[in-house]
mmCIF file of N, CA and C in Angstrom:
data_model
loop_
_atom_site.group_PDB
_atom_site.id
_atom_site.type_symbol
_atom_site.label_atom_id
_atom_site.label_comp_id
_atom_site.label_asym_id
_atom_site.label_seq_id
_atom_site.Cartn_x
_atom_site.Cartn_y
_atom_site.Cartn_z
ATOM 1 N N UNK A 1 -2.537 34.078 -23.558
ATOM 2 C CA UNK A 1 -2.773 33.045 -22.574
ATOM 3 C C UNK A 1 -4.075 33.372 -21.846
ATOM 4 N N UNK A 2 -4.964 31.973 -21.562
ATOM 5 C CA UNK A 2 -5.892 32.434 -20.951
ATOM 6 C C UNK A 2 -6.421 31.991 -19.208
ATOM 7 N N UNK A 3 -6.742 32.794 -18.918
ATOM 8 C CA UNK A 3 -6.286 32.283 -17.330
ATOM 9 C C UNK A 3 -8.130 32.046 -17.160
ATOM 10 N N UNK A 4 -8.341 30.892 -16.795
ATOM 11 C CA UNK A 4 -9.618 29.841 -16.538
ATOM 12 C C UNK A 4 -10.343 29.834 -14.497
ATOM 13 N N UNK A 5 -11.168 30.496 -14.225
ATOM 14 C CA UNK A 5 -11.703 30.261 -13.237
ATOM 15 C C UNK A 5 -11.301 28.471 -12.788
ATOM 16 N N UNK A 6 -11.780 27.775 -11.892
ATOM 17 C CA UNK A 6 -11.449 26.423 -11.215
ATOM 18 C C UNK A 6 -12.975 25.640 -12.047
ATOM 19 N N UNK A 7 -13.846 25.764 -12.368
ATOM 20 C CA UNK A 7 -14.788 25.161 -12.606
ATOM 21 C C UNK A 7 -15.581 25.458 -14.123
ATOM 22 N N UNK A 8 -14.393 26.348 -14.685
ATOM 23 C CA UNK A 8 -14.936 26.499 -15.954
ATOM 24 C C UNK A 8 -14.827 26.084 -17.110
ATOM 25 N N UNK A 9 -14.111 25.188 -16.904
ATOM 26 C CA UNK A 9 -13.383 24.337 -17.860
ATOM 27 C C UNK A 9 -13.933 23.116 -18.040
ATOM 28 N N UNK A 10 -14.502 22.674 -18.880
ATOM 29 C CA UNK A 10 -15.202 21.314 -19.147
ATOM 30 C C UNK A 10 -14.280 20.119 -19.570
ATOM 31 N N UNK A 11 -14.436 19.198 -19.119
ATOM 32 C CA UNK A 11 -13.225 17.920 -19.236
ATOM 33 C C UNK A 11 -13.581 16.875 -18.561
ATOM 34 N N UNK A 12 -12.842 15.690 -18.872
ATOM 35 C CA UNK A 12 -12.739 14.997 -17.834
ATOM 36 C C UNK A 12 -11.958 14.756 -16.562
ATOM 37 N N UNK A 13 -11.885 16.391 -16.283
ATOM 38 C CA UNK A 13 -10.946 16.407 -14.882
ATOM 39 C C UNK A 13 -11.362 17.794 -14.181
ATOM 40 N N UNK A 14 -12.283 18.026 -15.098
ATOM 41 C CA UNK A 14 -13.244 19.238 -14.734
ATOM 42 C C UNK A 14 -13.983 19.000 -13.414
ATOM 43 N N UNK A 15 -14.377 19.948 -12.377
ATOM 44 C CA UNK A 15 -15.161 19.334 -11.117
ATOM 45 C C UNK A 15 -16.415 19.518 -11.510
ATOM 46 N N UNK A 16 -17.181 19.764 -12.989
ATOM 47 C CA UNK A 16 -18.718 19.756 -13.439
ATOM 48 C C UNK A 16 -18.753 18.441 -13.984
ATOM 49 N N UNK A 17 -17.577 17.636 -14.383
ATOM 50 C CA UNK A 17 -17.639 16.087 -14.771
ATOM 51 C C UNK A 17 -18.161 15.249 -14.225
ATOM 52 N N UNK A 18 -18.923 14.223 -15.214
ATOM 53 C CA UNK A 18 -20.217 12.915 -13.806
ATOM 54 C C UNK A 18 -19.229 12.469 -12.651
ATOM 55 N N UNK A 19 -17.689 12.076 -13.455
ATOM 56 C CA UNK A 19 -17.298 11.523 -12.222
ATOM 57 C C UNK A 19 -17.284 12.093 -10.911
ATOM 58 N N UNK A 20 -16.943 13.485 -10.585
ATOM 59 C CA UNK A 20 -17.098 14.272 -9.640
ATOM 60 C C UNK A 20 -18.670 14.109 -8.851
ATOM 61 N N UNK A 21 -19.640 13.848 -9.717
ATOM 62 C CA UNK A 21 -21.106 13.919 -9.081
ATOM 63 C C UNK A 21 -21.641 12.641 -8.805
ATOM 64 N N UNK A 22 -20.509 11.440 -8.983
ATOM 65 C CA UNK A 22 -21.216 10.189 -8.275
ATOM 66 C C UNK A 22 -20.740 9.978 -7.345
ATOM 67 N N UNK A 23 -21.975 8.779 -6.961
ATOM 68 C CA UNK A 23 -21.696 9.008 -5.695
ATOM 69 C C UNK A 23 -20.494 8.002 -4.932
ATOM 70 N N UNK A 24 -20.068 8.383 -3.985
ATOM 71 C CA UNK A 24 -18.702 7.662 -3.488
ATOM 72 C C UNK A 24 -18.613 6.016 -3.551
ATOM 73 N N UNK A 25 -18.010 5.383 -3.585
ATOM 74 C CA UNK A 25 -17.959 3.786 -3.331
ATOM 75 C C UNK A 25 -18.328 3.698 -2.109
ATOM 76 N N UNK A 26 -19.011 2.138 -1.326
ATOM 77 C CA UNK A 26 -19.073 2.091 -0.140
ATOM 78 C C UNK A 26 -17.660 1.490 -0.134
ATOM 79 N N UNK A 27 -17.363 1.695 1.409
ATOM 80 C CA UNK A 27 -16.500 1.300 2.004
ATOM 81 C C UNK A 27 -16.337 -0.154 2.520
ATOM 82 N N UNK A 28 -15.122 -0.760 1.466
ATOM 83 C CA UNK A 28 -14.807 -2.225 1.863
ATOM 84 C C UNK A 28 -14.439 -2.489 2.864
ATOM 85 N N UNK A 29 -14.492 -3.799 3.727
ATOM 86 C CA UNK A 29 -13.660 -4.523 4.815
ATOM 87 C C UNK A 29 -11.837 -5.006 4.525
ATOM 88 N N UNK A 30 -11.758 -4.152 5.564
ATOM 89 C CA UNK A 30 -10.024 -5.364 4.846
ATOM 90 C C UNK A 30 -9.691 -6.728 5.276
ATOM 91 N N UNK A 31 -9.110 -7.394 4.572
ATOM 92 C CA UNK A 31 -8.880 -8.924 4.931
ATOM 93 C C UNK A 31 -9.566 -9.209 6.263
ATOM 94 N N UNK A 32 -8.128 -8.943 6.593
ATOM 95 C CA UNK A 32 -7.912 -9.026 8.549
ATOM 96 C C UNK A 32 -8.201 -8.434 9.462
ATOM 97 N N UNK A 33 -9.311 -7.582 8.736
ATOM 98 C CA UNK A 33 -9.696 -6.277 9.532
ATOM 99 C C UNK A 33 -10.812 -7.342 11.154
ATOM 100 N N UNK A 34 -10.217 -6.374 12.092
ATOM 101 C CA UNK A 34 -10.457 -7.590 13.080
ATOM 102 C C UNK A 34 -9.666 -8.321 14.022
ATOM 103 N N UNK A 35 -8.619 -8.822 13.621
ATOM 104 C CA UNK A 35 -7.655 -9.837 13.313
ATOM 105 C C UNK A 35 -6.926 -9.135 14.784
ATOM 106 N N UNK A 36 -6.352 -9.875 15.779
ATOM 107 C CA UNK A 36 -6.024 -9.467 16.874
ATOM 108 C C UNK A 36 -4.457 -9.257 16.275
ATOM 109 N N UNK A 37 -3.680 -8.018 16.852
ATOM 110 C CA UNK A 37 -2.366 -7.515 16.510
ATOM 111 C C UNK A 37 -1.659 -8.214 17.693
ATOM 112 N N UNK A 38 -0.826 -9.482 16.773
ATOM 113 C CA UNK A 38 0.232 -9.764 17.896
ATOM 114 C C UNK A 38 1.589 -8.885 18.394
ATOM 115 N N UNK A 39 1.106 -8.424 19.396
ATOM 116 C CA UNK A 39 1.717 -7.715 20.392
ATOM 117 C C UNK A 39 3.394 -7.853 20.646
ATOM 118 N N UNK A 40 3.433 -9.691 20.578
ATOM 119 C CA UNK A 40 4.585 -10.082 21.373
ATOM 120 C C UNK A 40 5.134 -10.470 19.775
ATOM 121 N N UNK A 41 5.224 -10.643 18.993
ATOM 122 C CA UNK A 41 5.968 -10.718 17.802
ATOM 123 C C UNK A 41 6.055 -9.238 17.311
ATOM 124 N N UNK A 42 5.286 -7.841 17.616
ATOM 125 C CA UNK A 42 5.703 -6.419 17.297
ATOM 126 C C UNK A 42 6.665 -6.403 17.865
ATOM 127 N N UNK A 43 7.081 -6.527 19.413
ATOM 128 C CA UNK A 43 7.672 -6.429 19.778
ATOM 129 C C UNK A 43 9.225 -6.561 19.934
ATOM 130 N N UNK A 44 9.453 -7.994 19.412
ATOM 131 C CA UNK A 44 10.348 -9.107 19.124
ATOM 132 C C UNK A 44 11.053 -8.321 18.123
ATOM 133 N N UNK A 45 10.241 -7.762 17.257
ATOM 134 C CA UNK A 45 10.627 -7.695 15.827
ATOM 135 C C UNK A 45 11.316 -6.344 15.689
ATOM 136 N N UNK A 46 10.589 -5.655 16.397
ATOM 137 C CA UNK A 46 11.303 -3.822 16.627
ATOM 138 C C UNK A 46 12.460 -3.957 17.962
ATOM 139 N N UNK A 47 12.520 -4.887 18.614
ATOM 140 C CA UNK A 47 13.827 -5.226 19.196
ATOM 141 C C UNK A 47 14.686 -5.609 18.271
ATOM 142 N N UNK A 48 14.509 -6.284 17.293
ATOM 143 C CA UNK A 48 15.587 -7.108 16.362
ATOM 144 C C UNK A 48 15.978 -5.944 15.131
ATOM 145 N N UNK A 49 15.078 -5.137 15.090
ATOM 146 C CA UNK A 49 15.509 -4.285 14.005
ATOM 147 C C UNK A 49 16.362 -3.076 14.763
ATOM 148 N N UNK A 50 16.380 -2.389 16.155
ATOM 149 C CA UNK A 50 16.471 -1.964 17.223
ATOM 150 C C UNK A 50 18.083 -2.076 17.371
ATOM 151 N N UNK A 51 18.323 -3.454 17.387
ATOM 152 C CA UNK A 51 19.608 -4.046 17.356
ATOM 153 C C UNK A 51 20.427 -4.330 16.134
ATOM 154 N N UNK A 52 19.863 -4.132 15.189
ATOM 155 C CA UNK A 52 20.333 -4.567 14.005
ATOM 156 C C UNK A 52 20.516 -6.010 13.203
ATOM 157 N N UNK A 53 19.938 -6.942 14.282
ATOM 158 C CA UNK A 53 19.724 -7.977 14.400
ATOM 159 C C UNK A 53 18.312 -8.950 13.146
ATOM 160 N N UNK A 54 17.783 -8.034 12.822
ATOM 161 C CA UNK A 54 16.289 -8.653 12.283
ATOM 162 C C UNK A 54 17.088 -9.159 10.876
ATOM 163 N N UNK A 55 17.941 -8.637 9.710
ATOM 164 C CA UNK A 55 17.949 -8.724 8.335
ATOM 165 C C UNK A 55 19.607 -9.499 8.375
ATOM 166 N N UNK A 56 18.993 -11.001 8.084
ATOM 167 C CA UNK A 56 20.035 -11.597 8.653
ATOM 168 C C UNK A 56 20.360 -12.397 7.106
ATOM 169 N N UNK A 57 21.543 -13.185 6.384
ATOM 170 C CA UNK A 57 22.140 -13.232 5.181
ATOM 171 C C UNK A 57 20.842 -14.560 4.871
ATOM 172 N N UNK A 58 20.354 -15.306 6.159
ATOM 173 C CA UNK A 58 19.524 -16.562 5.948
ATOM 174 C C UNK A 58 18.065 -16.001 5.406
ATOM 175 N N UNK A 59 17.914 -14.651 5.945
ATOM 176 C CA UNK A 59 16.508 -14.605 5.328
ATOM 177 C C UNK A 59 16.152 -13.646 4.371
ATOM 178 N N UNK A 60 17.722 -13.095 3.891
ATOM 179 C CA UNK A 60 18.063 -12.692 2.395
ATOM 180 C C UNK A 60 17.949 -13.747 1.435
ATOM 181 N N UNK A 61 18.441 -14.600 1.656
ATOM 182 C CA UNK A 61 18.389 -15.881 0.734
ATOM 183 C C UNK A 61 16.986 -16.702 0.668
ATOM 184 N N UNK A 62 16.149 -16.388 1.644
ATOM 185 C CA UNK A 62 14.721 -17.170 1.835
ATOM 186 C C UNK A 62 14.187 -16.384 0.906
ATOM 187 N N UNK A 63 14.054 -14.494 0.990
ATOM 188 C CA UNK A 63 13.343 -13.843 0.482
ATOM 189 C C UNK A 63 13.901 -13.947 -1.375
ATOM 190 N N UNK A 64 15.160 -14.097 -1.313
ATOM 191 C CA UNK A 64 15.708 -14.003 -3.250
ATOM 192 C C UNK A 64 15.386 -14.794 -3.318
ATOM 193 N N UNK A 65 15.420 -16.183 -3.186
ATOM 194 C CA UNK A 65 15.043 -17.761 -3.364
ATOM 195 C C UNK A 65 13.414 -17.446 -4.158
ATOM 196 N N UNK A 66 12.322 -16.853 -2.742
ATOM 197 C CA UNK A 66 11.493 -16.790 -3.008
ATOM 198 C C UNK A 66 10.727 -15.881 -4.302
ATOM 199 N N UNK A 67 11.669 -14.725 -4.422
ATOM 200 C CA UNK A 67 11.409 -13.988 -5.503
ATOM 201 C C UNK A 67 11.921 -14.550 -6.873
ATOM 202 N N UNK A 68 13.161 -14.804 -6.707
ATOM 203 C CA UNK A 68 12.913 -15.820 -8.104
ATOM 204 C C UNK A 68 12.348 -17.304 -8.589
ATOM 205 N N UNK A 69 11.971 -17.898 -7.658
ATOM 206 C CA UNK A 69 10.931 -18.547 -7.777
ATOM 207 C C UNK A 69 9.594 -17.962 -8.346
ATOM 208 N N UNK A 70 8.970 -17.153 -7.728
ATOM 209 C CA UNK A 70 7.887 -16.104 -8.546
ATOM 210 C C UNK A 70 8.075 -15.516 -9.943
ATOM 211 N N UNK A 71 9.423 -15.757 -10.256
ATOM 212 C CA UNK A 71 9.334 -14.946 -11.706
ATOM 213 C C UNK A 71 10.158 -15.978 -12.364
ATOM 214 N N UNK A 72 10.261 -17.371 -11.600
ATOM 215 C CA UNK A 72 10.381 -18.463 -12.563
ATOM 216 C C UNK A 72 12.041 -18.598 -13.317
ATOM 217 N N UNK A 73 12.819 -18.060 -12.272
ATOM 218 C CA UNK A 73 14.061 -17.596 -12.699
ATOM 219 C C UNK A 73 15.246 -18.844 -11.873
ATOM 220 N N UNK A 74 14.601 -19.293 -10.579
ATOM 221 C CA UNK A 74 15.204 -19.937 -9.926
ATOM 222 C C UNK A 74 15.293 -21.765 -9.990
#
């Protein structure tokens, strides 16, 4: 068995590989980046989960409805 220093090994996962030596991507914007955080619906919402209140059988059925609709099942 042969035991390999960290950089001596040539590959494509090697740290002497181009990918390692280019240069980084710039950094994208996100969507909503910006986008004011409603405060009073965080709120609402970590009260309702808080209580046990948020995951209710009506918006189990909105969300399956909606997922099999997407995969064309519904």
């Amino acid at each position: 068995m042969f035991k390999h220093g960290p950089s001596t090994i040539s590959g494509p996962v090697s740290r002497n590989g181009k990918k390692w030596k280019s240069q980084p991507k710039a950094v994208t914007k996100r969507k909503n980046e910006g986008a004011p955080i409603r405060q009073d619906l965080v709120s609402r919402v970590r009260q309702e989960i808080a209580a046990g209140t948020y995951d209710t059988p009506e918006k189990f059925e909105l969300a399956l409805d909606k997922m099999l609709g997407e995969l064309d099942l519904g």
